Amino acid sequence: MSISMMIGVLTAIALFMRALPFTCGDYLAEKAWVHRMAPRLPAAILFLLMVHCVESASFVDHQLDLLRLTQQVTAVVGTILLHLWKRNLSLSIFCGTGLYMLLLQWGGV
Amino acid sequence: MKTAVSLGRSLFWEVPICALKRTIPVFFSHFPLGLVFGLACTDVGLEWYWAAAMSLLVYGGSIQFMALGVFAYGGTWAELVAMTILLSFRNSIYGLSFLRRFPRNFWRRFYMIWGLVDSTFGILVCERDWGKDDERFCWWVRTLNQVYWVTGTLAGSCLGLFVQIPEGLEFSLTALFVTLTLEQMKSKEGKEAVIVASLASIFACFLWPEQLLGIALGLSVLIFALRGRKS
């Protein structure tokens, strides 16, 4: 497997997958199910991306690390509470990340 | 996707500065992760320009790491193709939210579609009120996010061990998704969607935990498409 071939194939597939809904864009834009989905999709995707982030960070060397999972969940809960209180995107992200880094320090990692 | 009323915010610098502000959390996760990717490429024996080419052309974190693994242990093409399709499945869902919004011009549309990754999707889908400057805002967010990723890769593969990043910074991306989810949950549909998605992810957890994201997303999409038909 040569590296240039590999990059070519990966680029083609990644592009194709991203462009898929656009290739039938006009057809899709008229479908009722797309309109039903439109207001719900972003929230579901963002939530799942969050779960995905927590999940992949909790695996250390392909092994579920309970300490890491606890730190992640604690930081997520902290971020949620702060955001519900202040409703300030930058502040929540900044403090949430700081909390997580602190937790890592305390956890002795 | 209603056309937003122009709020008269047309100052030349306001768009890139806001895009920069919005993408700061992405910088703190894409740059270190790009760094790790660059380092991993050097470990496998790839030159820095191959690492950079991958981040520039393929532009997908999970795909690139997977491909590096397959390349390193000499996997088959079938494996590579199947994994890539599986990993970029979620990207084909993202487009549904931008069918009307992305530019009409072929090359500009192409450029935006190419850059439709997790973080770009998240930021753009939550920020819709730029009116006539929307196209520029989208361009800046999309471009900045990739710049972080590519510079991280370059730093990792060229400078290698000289760069030290404090541990835990990558949580900024998780925190970004947490806050954006909460913003989306202000609406009734958003709350409903998060409930459906969390049930779907619990189900996926039992079914096939390694592919949690893909299965839960596919399931949620299916439920949204079928449900509400009566209402």
PDB file of N, CA and C in Angstrom, chain A residues 1 3-7 9-11 13 15 17-19 21-22 28-29 33 36-37 40-55 68 72 75-76 79-80 83 87 89 92-93 96-97 100-101 104, chain B residues 25 50 54 57-59 67 71 75 77 80 84-85 88 91-92 94-95 98-99 102 109 113-114 118 121-122 125 167-168 171-172 174 178-179 181-183 186 192-193 197-198 209 213 216-217 221 224-225 227-228:
ATOM      1  N   MET A   1       0.855  -1.199   0.000  1.00  0.00           N
ATOM      2  CA  MET A   1       0.000   0.000   0.000  1.00  0.00           C
ATOM      3  C   MET A   1       0.887   1.243   0.000  1.00  0.00           C
ATOM      4  N   ILE A   3       1.697   5.228   0.151  1.00  0.00           N
ATOM      5  CA  ILE A   3       1.065   6.286   0.936  1.00  0.00           C
ATOM      6  C   ILE A   3       0.272   7.261   0.064  1.00  0.00           C
ATOM      7  N   SER A   4       0.787   7.542  -1.155  1.00  0.00           N
ATOM      8  CA  SER A   4       0.071   8.504  -2.010  1.00  0.00           C
ATOM      9  C   SER A   4      -1.260   7.920  -2.477  1.00  0.00           C
ATOM     10  N   MET A   5      -1.270   6.620  -2.811  1.00  0.00           N
ATOM     11  CA  MET A   5      -2.503   5.950  -3.185  1.00  0.00           C
ATOM     12  C   MET A   5      -3.502   5.989  -2.038  1.00  0.00           C
ATOM     13  N   MET A   6      -2.968   5.720  -0.851  1.00  0.00           N
ATOM     14  CA  MET A   6      -3.830   5.672   0.324  1.00  0.00           C
ATOM     15  C   MET A   6      -4.489   7.031   0.565  1.00  0.00           C
ATOM     16  N   ILE A   7      -3.686   8.094   0.497  1.00  0.00           N
ATOM     17  CA  ILE A   7      -4.241   9.430   0.717  1.00  0.00           C
ATOM     18  C   ILE A   7      -5.300   9.746  -0.336  1.00  0.00           C
ATOM     19  N   VAL A   9      -7.272   7.613  -1.974  1.00  0.00           N
ATOM     20  CA  VAL A   9      -8.491   6.848  -1.704  1.00  0.00           C
ATOM     21  C   VAL A   9      -9.253   7.443  -0.519  1.00  0.00           C
ATOM     22  N   LEU A  10      -8.507   7.765   0.552  1.00  0.00           N
ATOM     23  CA  LEU A  10      -9.153   8.318   1.745  1.00  0.00           C
ATOM     24  C   LEU A  10      -9.841   9.642   1.425  1.00  0.00           C
ATOM     25  N   THR A  11      -9.140  10.500   0.669  1.00  0.00           N
ATOM     26  CA  THR A  11      -9.716  11.793   0.312  1.00  0.00           C
ATOM     27  C   THR A  11     -11.000  11.604  -0.481  1.00  0.00           C
ATOM     28  N   ILE A  13     -13.082   9.034  -0.574  1.00  0.00           N
ATOM     29  CA  ILE A  13     -14.196   8.502   0.219  1.00  0.00           C
ATOM     30  C   ILE A  13     -14.737   9.569   1.172  1.00  0.00           C
ATOM     31  N   LEU A  15     -14.594  12.782   0.969  1.00  0.00           N
ATOM     32  CA  LEU A  15     -15.306  13.816   0.218  1.00  0.00           C
ATOM     33  C   LEU A  15     -16.663  13.316  -0.239  1.00  0.00           C
ATOM     34  N   MET A  17     -18.537  10.978   1.044  1.00  0.00           N
ATOM     35  CA  MET A  17     -19.476  10.843   2.154  1.00  0.00           C
ATOM     36  C   MET A  17     -20.007  12.208   2.598  1.00  0.00           C
ATOM     37  N   ARG A  18     -19.128  13.204   2.635  1.00  0.00           N
ATOM     38  CA  ARG A  18     -19.562  14.539   3.055  1.00  0.00           C
ATOM     39  C   ARG A  18     -20.508  15.159   2.039  1.00  0.00           C
ATOM     40  N   ALA A  19     -20.269  14.855   0.750  1.00  0.00           N
ATOM     41  CA  ALA A  19     -21.062  15.481  -0.309  1.00  0.00           C
ATOM     42  C   ALA A  19     -22.379  14.758  -0.566  1.00  0.00           C
ATOM     43  N   PRO A  21     -25.358  14.085   0.908  1.00  0.00           N
ATOM     44  CA  PRO A  21     -26.669  14.738   0.955  1.00  0.00           C
ATOM     45  C   PRO A  21     -26.805  15.885  -0.054  1.00  0.00           C
ATOM     46  N   PHE A  22     -25.683  16.482  -0.463  1.00  0.00           N
ATOM     47  CA  PHE A  22     -25.754  17.608  -1.394  1.00  0.00           C
ATOM     48  C   PHE A  22     -25.988  17.159  -2.827  1.00  0.00           C
ATOM     49  N   LEU A  28     -33.862  16.114  -1.798  1.00  0.00           N
ATOM     50  CA  LEU A  28     -34.013  15.977  -0.349  1.00  0.00           C
ATOM     51  C   LEU A  28     -34.739  17.170   0.264  1.00  0.00           C
ATOM     52  N   ALA A  29     -34.407  18.369  -0.245  1.00  0.00           N
ATOM     53  CA  ALA A  29     -34.943  19.595   0.356  1.00  0.00           C
ATOM     54  C   ALA A  29     -36.466  19.646   0.289  1.00  0.00           C
ATOM     55  N   TRP A  33     -39.757  14.321   5.409  1.00  0.00           N
ATOM     56  CA  TRP A  33     -39.005  13.757   6.543  1.00  0.00           C
ATOM     57  C   TRP A  33     -37.736  14.550   6.829  1.00  0.00           C
ATOM     58  N   ARG A  36     -38.938  17.375   8.960  1.00  0.00           N
ATOM     59  CA  ARG A  36     -39.232  16.933  10.326  1.00  0.00           C
ATOM     60  C   ARG A  36     -37.939  16.782  11.113  1.00  0.00           C
ATOM     61  N   MET A  37     -36.901  16.342  10.387  1.00  0.00           N
ATOM     62  CA  MET A  37     -35.643  16.046  11.045  1.00  0.00           C
ATOM     63  C   MET A  37     -34.864  17.322  11.355  1.00  0.00           C
ATOM     64  N   ARG A  40     -34.448  18.837  14.805  1.00  0.00           N
ATOM     65  CA  ARG A  40     -34.027  17.916  15.867  1.00  0.00           C
ATOM     66  C   ARG A  40     -32.596  17.426  15.683  1.00  0.00           C
ATOM     67  N   LEU A  41     -32.168  17.393  14.440  1.00  0.00           N
ATOM     68  CA  LEU A  41     -30.871  16.802  14.119  1.00  0.00           C
ATOM     69  C   LEU A  41     -29.684  17.434  14.863  1.00  0.00           C
ATOM     70  N   PRO A  42     -29.528  18.769  14.817  1.00  0.00           N
ATOM     71  CA  PRO A  42     -28.335  19.354  15.451  1.00  0.00           C
ATOM     72  C   PRO A  42     -28.191  18.982  16.918  1.00  0.00           C
ATOM     73  N   ALA A  43     -29.276  19.064  17.687  1.00  0.00           N
ATOM     74  CA  ALA A  43     -29.201  18.756  19.114  1.00  0.00           C
ATOM     75  C   ALA A  43     -28.746  17.317  19.321  1.00  0.00           C
ATOM     76  N   ALA A  44     -29.328  16.392  18.535  1.00  0.00           N
ATOM     77  CA  ALA A  44     -28.972  14.978  18.685  1.00  0.00           C
ATOM     78  C   ALA A  44     -27.506  14.751  18.331  1.00  0.00           C
ATOM     79  N   ILE A  45     -27.052  15.345  17.227  1.00  0.00           N
ATOM     80  CA  ILE A  45     -25.659  15.143  16.800  1.00  0.00           C
ATOM     81  C   ILE A  45     -24.697  15.725  17.828  1.00  0.00           C
ATOM     82  N   LEU A  46     -24.967  16.950  18.291  1.00  0.00           N
ATOM     83  CA  LEU A  46     -24.069  17.590  19.256  1.00  0.00           C
ATOM     84  C   LEU A  46     -23.990  16.783  20.541  1.00  0.00           C
ATOM     85  N   PHE A  47     -25.153  16.284  20.981  1.00  0.00           N
ATOM     86  CA  PHE A  47     -25.169  15.458  22.187  1.00  0.00           C
ATOM     87  C   PHE A  47     -24.337  14.201  21.987  1.00  0.00           C
ATOM     88  N   LEU A  48     -24.510  13.548  20.832  1.00  0.00           N
ATOM     89  CA  LEU A  48     -23.769  12.315  20.577  1.00  0.00           C
ATOM     90  C   LEU A  48     -22.278  12.574  20.427  1.00  0.00           C
ATOM     91  N   LEU A  49     -21.915  13.724  19.860  1.00  0.00           N
ATOM     92  CA  LEU A  49     -20.498  14.064  19.763  1.00  0.00           C
ATOM     93  C   LEU A  49     -19.894  14.240  21.151  1.00  0.00           C
ATOM     94  N   MET A  50     -20.673  14.830  22.045  1.00  0.00           N
ATOM     95  CA  MET A  50     -20.219  14.988  23.426  1.00  0.00           C
ATOM     96  C   MET A  50     -19.993  13.615  24.069  1.00  0.00           C
ATOM     97  N   VAL A  51     -20.978  12.728  23.898  1.00  0.00           N
ATOM     98  CA  VAL A  51     -20.838  11.368  24.431  1.00  0.00           C
ATOM     99  C   VAL A  51     -19.596  10.701  23.837  1.00  0.00           C
ATOM    100  N   HIS A  52     -19.406  10.910  22.537  1.00  0.00           N
ATOM    101  CA  HIS A  52     -18.267  10.307  21.847  1.00  0.00           C
ATOM    102  C   HIS A  52     -16.943  10.824  22.410  1.00  0.00           C
ATOM    103  N   CYS A  53     -16.884  12.111  22.668  1.00  0.00           N
ATOM    104  CA  CYS A  53     -15.662  12.706  23.240  1.00  0.00           C
ATOM    105  C   CYS A  53     -15.362  12.092  24.603  1.00  0.00           C
ATOM    106  N   VAL A  54     -16.382  12.037  25.458  1.00  0.00           N
ATOM    107  CA  VAL A  54     -16.195  11.478  26.801  1.00  0.00           C
ATOM    108  C   VAL A  54     -15.776  10.025  26.704  1.00  0.00           C
ATOM    109  N   GLU A  55     -16.452   9.297  25.811  1.00  0.00           N
ATOM    110  CA  GLU A  55     -16.174   7.871  25.654  1.00  0.00           C
ATOM    111  C   GLU A  55     -14.733   7.639  25.210  1.00  0.00           C
ATOM    112  N   ARG A  68     -10.579   7.995  34.886  1.00  0.00           N
ATOM    113  CA  ARG A  68     -10.666   8.980  33.810  1.00  0.00           C
ATOM    114  C   ARG A  68     -12.123   9.274  33.468  1.00  0.00           C
ATOM    115  N   GLN A  72     -13.945  12.871  33.628  1.00  0.00           N
ATOM    116  CA  GLN A  72     -14.642  13.430  32.470  1.00  0.00           C
ATOM    117  C   GLN A  72     -16.075  13.816  32.826  1.00  0.00           C
ATOM    118  N   ALA A  75     -16.300  16.838  35.078  1.00  0.00           N
ATOM    119  CA  ALA A  75     -16.051  18.085  34.355  1.00  0.00           C
ATOM    120  C   ALA A  75     -17.234  18.450  33.462  1.00  0.00           C
ATOM    121  N   VAL A  76     -17.855  17.436  32.855  1.00  0.00           N
ATOM    122  CA  VAL A  76     -19.027  17.702  32.011  1.00  0.00           C
ATOM    123  C   VAL A  76     -20.163  18.272  32.859  1.00  0.00           C
ATOM    124  N   THR A  79     -19.438  21.801  33.764  1.00  0.00           N
ATOM    125  CA  THR A  79     -19.663  22.696  32.625  1.00  0.00           C
ATOM    126  C   THR A  79     -21.158  22.961  32.432  1.00  0.00           C
ATOM    127  N   ILE A  80     -21.970  21.904  32.543  1.00  0.00           N
ATOM    128  CA  ILE A  80     -23.420  22.051  32.366  1.00  0.00           C
ATOM    129  C   ILE A  80     -23.982  23.023  33.410  1.00  0.00           C
ATOM    130  N   HIS A  83     -22.945  26.547  32.797  1.00  0.00           N
ATOM    131  CA  HIS A  83     -23.586  27.119  31.614  1.00  0.00           C
ATOM    132  C   HIS A  83     -25.057  27.426  31.870  1.00  0.00           C
ATOM    133  N   ARG A  87     -24.941  31.053  31.290  1.00  0.00           N
ATOM    134  CA  ARG A  87     -25.264  31.109  29.858  1.00  0.00           C
ATOM    135  C   ARG A  87     -24.210  31.866  29.050  1.00  0.00           C
ATOM    136  N   LEU A  89     -21.003  31.062  26.692  1.00  0.00           N
ATOM    137  CA  LEU A  89     -20.278  29.969  26.036  1.00  0.00           C
ATOM    138  C   LEU A  89     -18.794  29.928  26.407  1.00  0.00           C
ATOM    139  N   SER A  92     -18.086  29.089  30.116  1.00  0.00           N
ATOM    140  CA  SER A  92     -18.336  27.682  30.457  1.00  0.00           C
ATOM    141  C   SER A  92     -17.230  26.785  29.937  1.00  0.00           C
ATOM    142  N   ILE A  93     -16.806  27.044  28.690  1.00  0.00           N
ATOM    143  CA  ILE A  93     -15.777  26.193  28.086  1.00  0.00           C
ATOM    144  C   ILE A  93     -14.446  26.376  28.816  1.00  0.00           C
ATOM    145  N   GLY A  96     -14.778  24.895  32.381  1.00  0.00           N
ATOM    146  CA  GLY A  96     -14.912  23.443  32.304  1.00  0.00           C
ATOM    147  C   GLY A  96     -13.578  22.776  32.011  1.00  0.00           C
ATOM    148  N   THR A  97     -12.836  23.353  31.070  1.00  0.00           N
ATOM    149  CA  THR A  97     -11.530  22.800  30.726  1.00  0.00           C
ATOM    150  C   THR A  97     -10.563  22.931  31.902  1.00  0.00           C
ATOM    151  N   TYR A 100     -11.335  20.310  34.419  1.00  0.00           N
ATOM    152  CA  TYR A 100     -10.842  19.000  33.995  1.00  0.00           C
ATOM    153  C   TYR A 100      -9.332  18.883  34.218  1.00  0.00           C
ATOM    154  N   MET A 101      -8.588  19.942  33.907  1.00  0.00           N
ATOM    155  CA  MET A 101      -7.144  19.900  34.081  1.00  0.00           C
ATOM    156  C   MET A 101      -6.777  19.778  35.568  1.00  0.00           C
ATOM    157  N   LEU A 104      -7.389  16.230  36.650  1.00  0.00           N
ATOM    158  CA  LEU A 104      -6.288  15.362  36.198  1.00  0.00           C
ATOM    159  C   LEU A 104      -5.100  15.467  37.162  1.00  0.00           C
TER     160      LEU A 104
ATOM    161  N   PRO B  25     -11.971  27.194  21.316  1.00  0.00           N
ATOM    162  CA  PRO B  25     -11.976  25.847  21.902  1.00  0.00           C
ATOM    163  C   PRO B  25     -11.521  24.782  20.906  1.00  0.00           C
ATOM    164  N   TRP B  50       3.930  14.122   3.985  1.00  0.00           N
ATOM    165  CA  TRP B  50       2.810  13.179   3.882  1.00  0.00           C
ATOM    166  C   TRP B  50       1.811  13.423   5.010  1.00  0.00           C
ATOM    167  N   MET B  54      -2.049  14.631   4.386  1.00  0.00           N
ATOM    168  CA  MET B  54      -3.213  13.927   4.922  1.00  0.00           C
ATOM    169  C   MET B  54      -4.152  14.890   5.650  1.00  0.00           C
ATOM    170  N   LEU B  57      -5.772  17.188   2.918  1.00  0.00           N
ATOM    171  CA  LEU B  57      -6.686  16.605   1.938  1.00  0.00           C
ATOM    172  C   LEU B  57      -7.786  15.768   2.580  1.00  0.00           C
ATOM    173  N   VAL B  58      -7.395  14.825   3.429  1.00  0.00           N
ATOM    174  CA  VAL B  58      -8.396  13.937   4.022  1.00  0.00           C
ATOM    175  C   VAL B  58      -9.197  14.708   5.068  1.00  0.00           C
ATOM    176  N   TYR B  59      -8.507  15.431   5.919  1.00  0.00           N
ATOM    177  CA  TYR B  59      -9.104  16.275   6.952  1.00  0.00           C
ATOM    178  C   TYR B  59     -10.209  15.565   7.725  1.00  0.00           C
ATOM    179  N   ALA B  67      -6.260   5.188   9.530  1.00  0.00           N
ATOM    180  CA  ALA B  67      -5.484   4.867   8.331  1.00  0.00           C
ATOM    181  C   ALA B  67      -4.007   4.661   8.676  1.00  0.00           C
ATOM    182  N   PHE B  71      -1.989   1.416   7.852  1.00  0.00           N
ATOM    183  CA  PHE B  71      -0.747   1.554   7.083  1.00  0.00           C
ATOM    184  C   PHE B  71       0.427   0.917   7.827  1.00  0.00           C
ATOM    185  N   GLY B  75      -2.433  -3.421   6.728  1.00  0.00           N
ATOM    186  CA  GLY B  75      -3.771  -3.977   6.534  1.00  0.00           C
ATOM    187  C   GLY B  75      -4.148  -4.010   5.058  1.00  0.00           C
ATOM    188  N   TRP B  77      -6.707  -3.216   1.649  1.00  0.00           N
ATOM    189  CA  TRP B  77      -7.491  -2.105   1.109  1.00  0.00           C
ATOM    190  C   TRP B  77      -8.942  -2.189   1.543  1.00  0.00           C
ATOM    191  N   LEU B  80      -9.374  -0.858   4.934  1.00  0.00           N
ATOM    192  CA  LEU B  80      -9.222   0.588   4.935  1.00  0.00           C
ATOM    193  C   LEU B  80     -10.493   1.284   4.436  1.00  0.00           C
ATOM    194  N   THR B  84     -13.129   3.537   6.649  1.00  0.00           N
ATOM    195  CA  THR B  84     -13.299   4.948   6.284  1.00  0.00           C
ATOM    196  C   THR B  84     -14.773   5.288   6.085  1.00  0.00           C
ATOM    197  N   ILE B  85     -15.491   4.396   5.403  1.00  0.00           N
ATOM    198  CA  ILE B  85     -16.915   4.636   5.178  1.00  0.00           C
ATOM    199  C   ILE B  85     -17.658   4.680   6.516  1.00  0.00           C
ATOM    200  N   SER B  88     -16.840   7.921   8.382  1.00  0.00           N
ATOM    201  CA  SER B  88     -17.338   9.186   7.832  1.00  0.00           C
ATOM    202  C   SER B  88     -18.843   9.163   7.610  1.00  0.00           C
ATOM    203  N   ASN B  91     -20.583  12.250   8.859  1.00  0.00           N
ATOM    204  CA  ASN B  91     -20.414  13.441   8.034  1.00  0.00           C
ATOM    205  C   ASN B  91     -21.495  13.564   6.965  1.00  0.00           C
ATOM    206  N   SER B  92     -22.025  12.417   6.505  1.00  0.00           N
ATOM    207  CA  SER B  92     -23.060  12.527   5.476  1.00  0.00           C
ATOM    208  C   SER B  92     -24.383  12.970   6.074  1.00  0.00           C
ATOM    209  N   TYR B  94     -24.414  15.402   8.433  1.00  0.00           N
ATOM    210  CA  TYR B  94     -24.217  16.843   8.674  1.00  0.00           C
ATOM    211  C   TYR B  94     -24.769  17.703   7.545  1.00  0.00           C
ATOM    212  N   GLY B  95     -24.541  17.239   6.318  1.00  0.00           N
ATOM    213  CA  GLY B  95     -24.939  18.032   5.155  1.00  0.00           C
ATOM    214  C   GLY B  95     -26.416  18.404   5.156  1.00  0.00           C
ATOM    215  N   PHE B  98     -27.354  21.836   5.968  1.00  0.00           N
ATOM    216  CA  PHE B  98     -26.775  22.956   5.206  1.00  0.00           C
ATOM    217  C   PHE B  98     -27.170  22.967   3.733  1.00  0.00           C
ATOM    218  N   LEU B  99     -28.177  22.163   3.365  1.00  0.00           N
ATOM    219  CA  LEU B  99     -28.563  22.061   1.963  1.00  0.00           C
ATOM    220  C   LEU B  99     -28.859  23.429   1.364  1.00  0.00           C
ATOM    221  N   PHE B 102     -25.412  26.574   2.407  1.00  0.00           N
ATOM    222  CA  PHE B 102     -24.089  26.694   1.786  1.00  0.00           C
ATOM    223  C   PHE B 102     -24.178  27.415   0.448  1.00  0.00           C
ATOM    224  N   ARG B 109     -19.086  26.017  -2.644  1.00  0.00           N
ATOM    225  CA  ARG B 109     -19.889  24.973  -2.010  1.00  0.00           C
ATOM    226  C   ARG B 109     -19.018  23.751  -1.743  1.00  0.00           C
ATOM    227  N   ILE B 113     -18.213  21.965   1.823  1.00  0.00           N
ATOM    228  CA  ILE B 113     -18.576  20.560   2.041  1.00  0.00           C
ATOM    229  C   ILE B 113     -17.352  19.763   2.498  1.00  0.00           C
ATOM    230  N   TRP B 114     -16.226  20.042   1.872  1.00  0.00           N
ATOM    231  CA  TRP B 114     -14.981  19.360   2.209  1.00  0.00           C
ATOM    232  C   TRP B 114     -14.635  19.553   3.681  1.00  0.00           C
ATOM    233  N   ASP B 118     -16.799  17.616  12.501  1.00  0.00           N
ATOM    234  CA  ASP B 118     -17.587  17.740  13.737  1.00  0.00           C
ATOM    235  C   ASP B 118     -17.651  19.165  14.271  1.00  0.00           C
ATOM    236  N   PHE B 121     -19.319  21.771  11.928  1.00  0.00           N
ATOM    237  CA  PHE B 121     -20.758  21.543  11.958  1.00  0.00           C
ATOM    238  C   PHE B 121     -21.369  22.145  13.223  1.00  0.00           C
ATOM    239  N   GLY B 122     -20.771  21.831  14.374  1.00  0.00           N
ATOM    240  CA  GLY B 122     -21.314  22.263  15.654  1.00  0.00           C
ATOM    241  C   GLY B 122     -21.418  23.775  15.752  1.00  0.00           C
ATOM    242  N   VAL B 125     -23.962  25.299  12.985  1.00  0.00           N
ATOM    243  CA  VAL B 125     -25.373  24.972  13.141  1.00  0.00           C
ATOM    244  C   VAL B 125     -25.990  25.791  14.283  1.00  0.00           C
ATOM    245  N   GLU B 167      -1.631  18.645  29.761  1.00  0.00           N
ATOM    246  CA  GLU B 167      -2.633  17.607  29.599  1.00  0.00           C
ATOM    247  C   GLU B 167      -4.019  18.110  30.013  1.00  0.00           C
ATOM    248  N   GLY B 168      -5.017  17.697  29.271  1.00  0.00           N
ATOM    249  CA  GLY B 168      -6.377  18.049  29.627  1.00  0.00           C
ATOM    250  C   GLY B 168      -6.962  19.165  28.791  1.00  0.00           C
ATOM    251  N   PHE B 171     -10.017  18.814  26.476  1.00  0.00           N
ATOM    252  CA  PHE B 171     -11.384  18.803  26.992  1.00  0.00           C
ATOM    253  C   PHE B 171     -12.196  19.988  26.466  1.00  0.00           C
ATOM    254  N   SER B 172     -11.511  21.017  25.963  1.00  0.00           N
ATOM    255  CA  SER B 172     -12.230  22.194  25.466  1.00  0.00           C
ATOM    256  C   SER B 172     -13.218  21.828  24.353  1.00  0.00           C
ATOM    257  N   THR B 174     -14.839  18.894  24.113  1.00  0.00           N
ATOM    258  CA  THR B 174     -15.971  18.283  24.820  1.00  0.00           C
ATOM    259  C   THR B 174     -16.848  19.378  25.410  1.00  0.00           C
ATOM    260  N   VAL B 178     -20.733  20.326  24.857  1.00  0.00           N
ATOM    261  CA  VAL B 178     -21.660  20.393  25.996  1.00  0.00           C
ATOM    262  C   VAL B 178     -22.473  21.682  25.924  1.00  0.00           C
ATOM    263  N   THR B 179     -21.782  22.806  25.753  1.00  0.00           N
ATOM    264  CA  THR B 179     -22.493  24.090  25.750  1.00  0.00           C
ATOM    265  C   THR B 179     -23.389  24.223  24.532  1.00  0.00           C
ATOM    266  N   THR B 181     -24.830  21.823  22.895  1.00  0.00           N
ATOM    267  CA  THR B 181     -26.006  20.970  23.121  1.00  0.00           C
ATOM    268  C   THR B 181     -27.012  21.701  23.991  1.00  0.00           C
ATOM    269  N   LEU B 182     -26.520  22.338  25.060  1.00  0.00           N
ATOM    270  CA  LEU B 182     -27.419  23.059  25.958  1.00  0.00           C
ATOM    271  C   LEU B 182     -28.128  24.200  25.227  1.00  0.00           C
ATOM    272  N   GLU B 183     -27.409  24.885  24.335  1.00  0.00           N
ATOM    273  CA  GLU B 183     -28.028  25.959  23.556  1.00  0.00           C
ATOM    274  C   GLU B 183     -29.148  25.413  22.687  1.00  0.00           C
ATOM    275  N   LYS B 186     -32.670  24.637  24.235  1.00  0.00           N
ATOM    276  CA  LYS B 186     -33.613  25.697  24.602  1.00  0.00           C
ATOM    277  C   LYS B 186     -34.969  25.455  23.937  1.00  0.00           C
ATOM    278  N   GLU B 192     -36.386  17.169  23.072  1.00  0.00           N
ATOM    279  CA  GLU B 192     -36.871  15.887  22.575  1.00  0.00           C
ATOM    280  C   GLU B 192     -35.736  15.101  21.930  1.00  0.00           C
ATOM    281  N   ALA B 193     -34.955  15.792  21.080  1.00  0.00           N
ATOM    282  CA  ALA B 193     -33.882  15.145  20.327  1.00  0.00           C
ATOM    283  C   ALA B 193     -32.824  14.568  21.261  1.00  0.00           C
ATOM    284  N   ALA B 197     -31.674  10.795  21.544  1.00  0.00           N
ATOM    285  CA  ALA B 197     -30.270  10.450  21.310  1.00  0.00           C
ATOM    286  C   ALA B 197     -29.663   9.714  22.505  1.00  0.00           C
ATOM    287  N   SER B 198     -30.065  10.103  23.721  1.00  0.00           N
ATOM    288  CA  SER B 198     -29.474   9.413  24.875  1.00  0.00           C
ATOM    289  C   SER B 198     -30.007   7.995  24.986  1.00  0.00           C
ATOM    290  N   PRO B 209     -20.655  -1.478  21.317  1.00  0.00           N
ATOM    291  CA  PRO B 209     -20.067  -0.311  21.981  1.00  0.00           C
ATOM    292  C   PRO B 209     -18.965   0.376  21.177  1.00  0.00           C
ATOM    293  N   LEU B 213     -21.197   5.875  18.418  1.00  0.00           N
ATOM    294  CA  LEU B 213     -21.618   7.106  17.748  1.00  0.00           C
ATOM    295  C   LEU B 213     -22.412   6.825  16.478  1.00  0.00           C
ATOM    296  N   ALA B 216     -25.864   4.999  17.281  1.00  0.00           N
ATOM    297  CA  ALA B 216     -26.808   5.892  17.959  1.00  0.00           C
ATOM    298  C   ALA B 216     -27.303   6.981  17.014  1.00  0.00           C
ATOM    299  N   LEU B 217     -26.406   7.479  16.160  1.00  0.00           N
ATOM    300  CA  LEU B 217     -26.810   8.525  15.220  1.00  0.00           C
ATOM    301  C   LEU B 217     -27.782   7.977  14.179  1.00  0.00           C
ATOM    302  N   VAL B 221     -31.635   9.271  13.712  1.00  0.00           N
ATOM    303  CA  VAL B 221     -32.108   9.776  12.421  1.00  0.00           C
ATOM    304  C   VAL B 221     -33.354   9.016  11.987  1.00  0.00           C
ATOM    305  N   PHE B 224     -36.336  10.105  14.106  1.00  0.00           N
ATOM    306  CA  PHE B 224     -36.824  11.439  13.708  1.00  0.00           C
ATOM    307  C   PHE B 224     -37.582  11.391  12.393  1.00  0.00           C
ATOM    308  N   ALA B 225     -37.072  10.559  11.471  1.00  0.00           N
ATOM    309  CA  ALA B 225     -37.698  10.499  10.151  1.00  0.00           C
ATOM    310  C   ALA B 225     -39.072   9.845  10.214  1.00  0.00           C
ATOM    311  N   ARG B 227     -40.975   9.224  13.215  1.00  0.00           N
ATOM    312  CA  ARG B 227     -41.838   9.800  14.223  1.00  0.00           C
ATOM    313  C   ARG B 227     -42.415  11.131  13.733  1.00  0.00           C
ATOM    314  N   GLY B 228     -43.417  11.602  14.419  1.00  0.00           N
ATOM    315  CA  GLY B 228     -43.939  12.916  14.091  1.00  0.00           C
ATOM    316  C   GLY B 228     -44.652  12.958  12.762  1.00  0.00           C
TER     317      GLY B 228
END
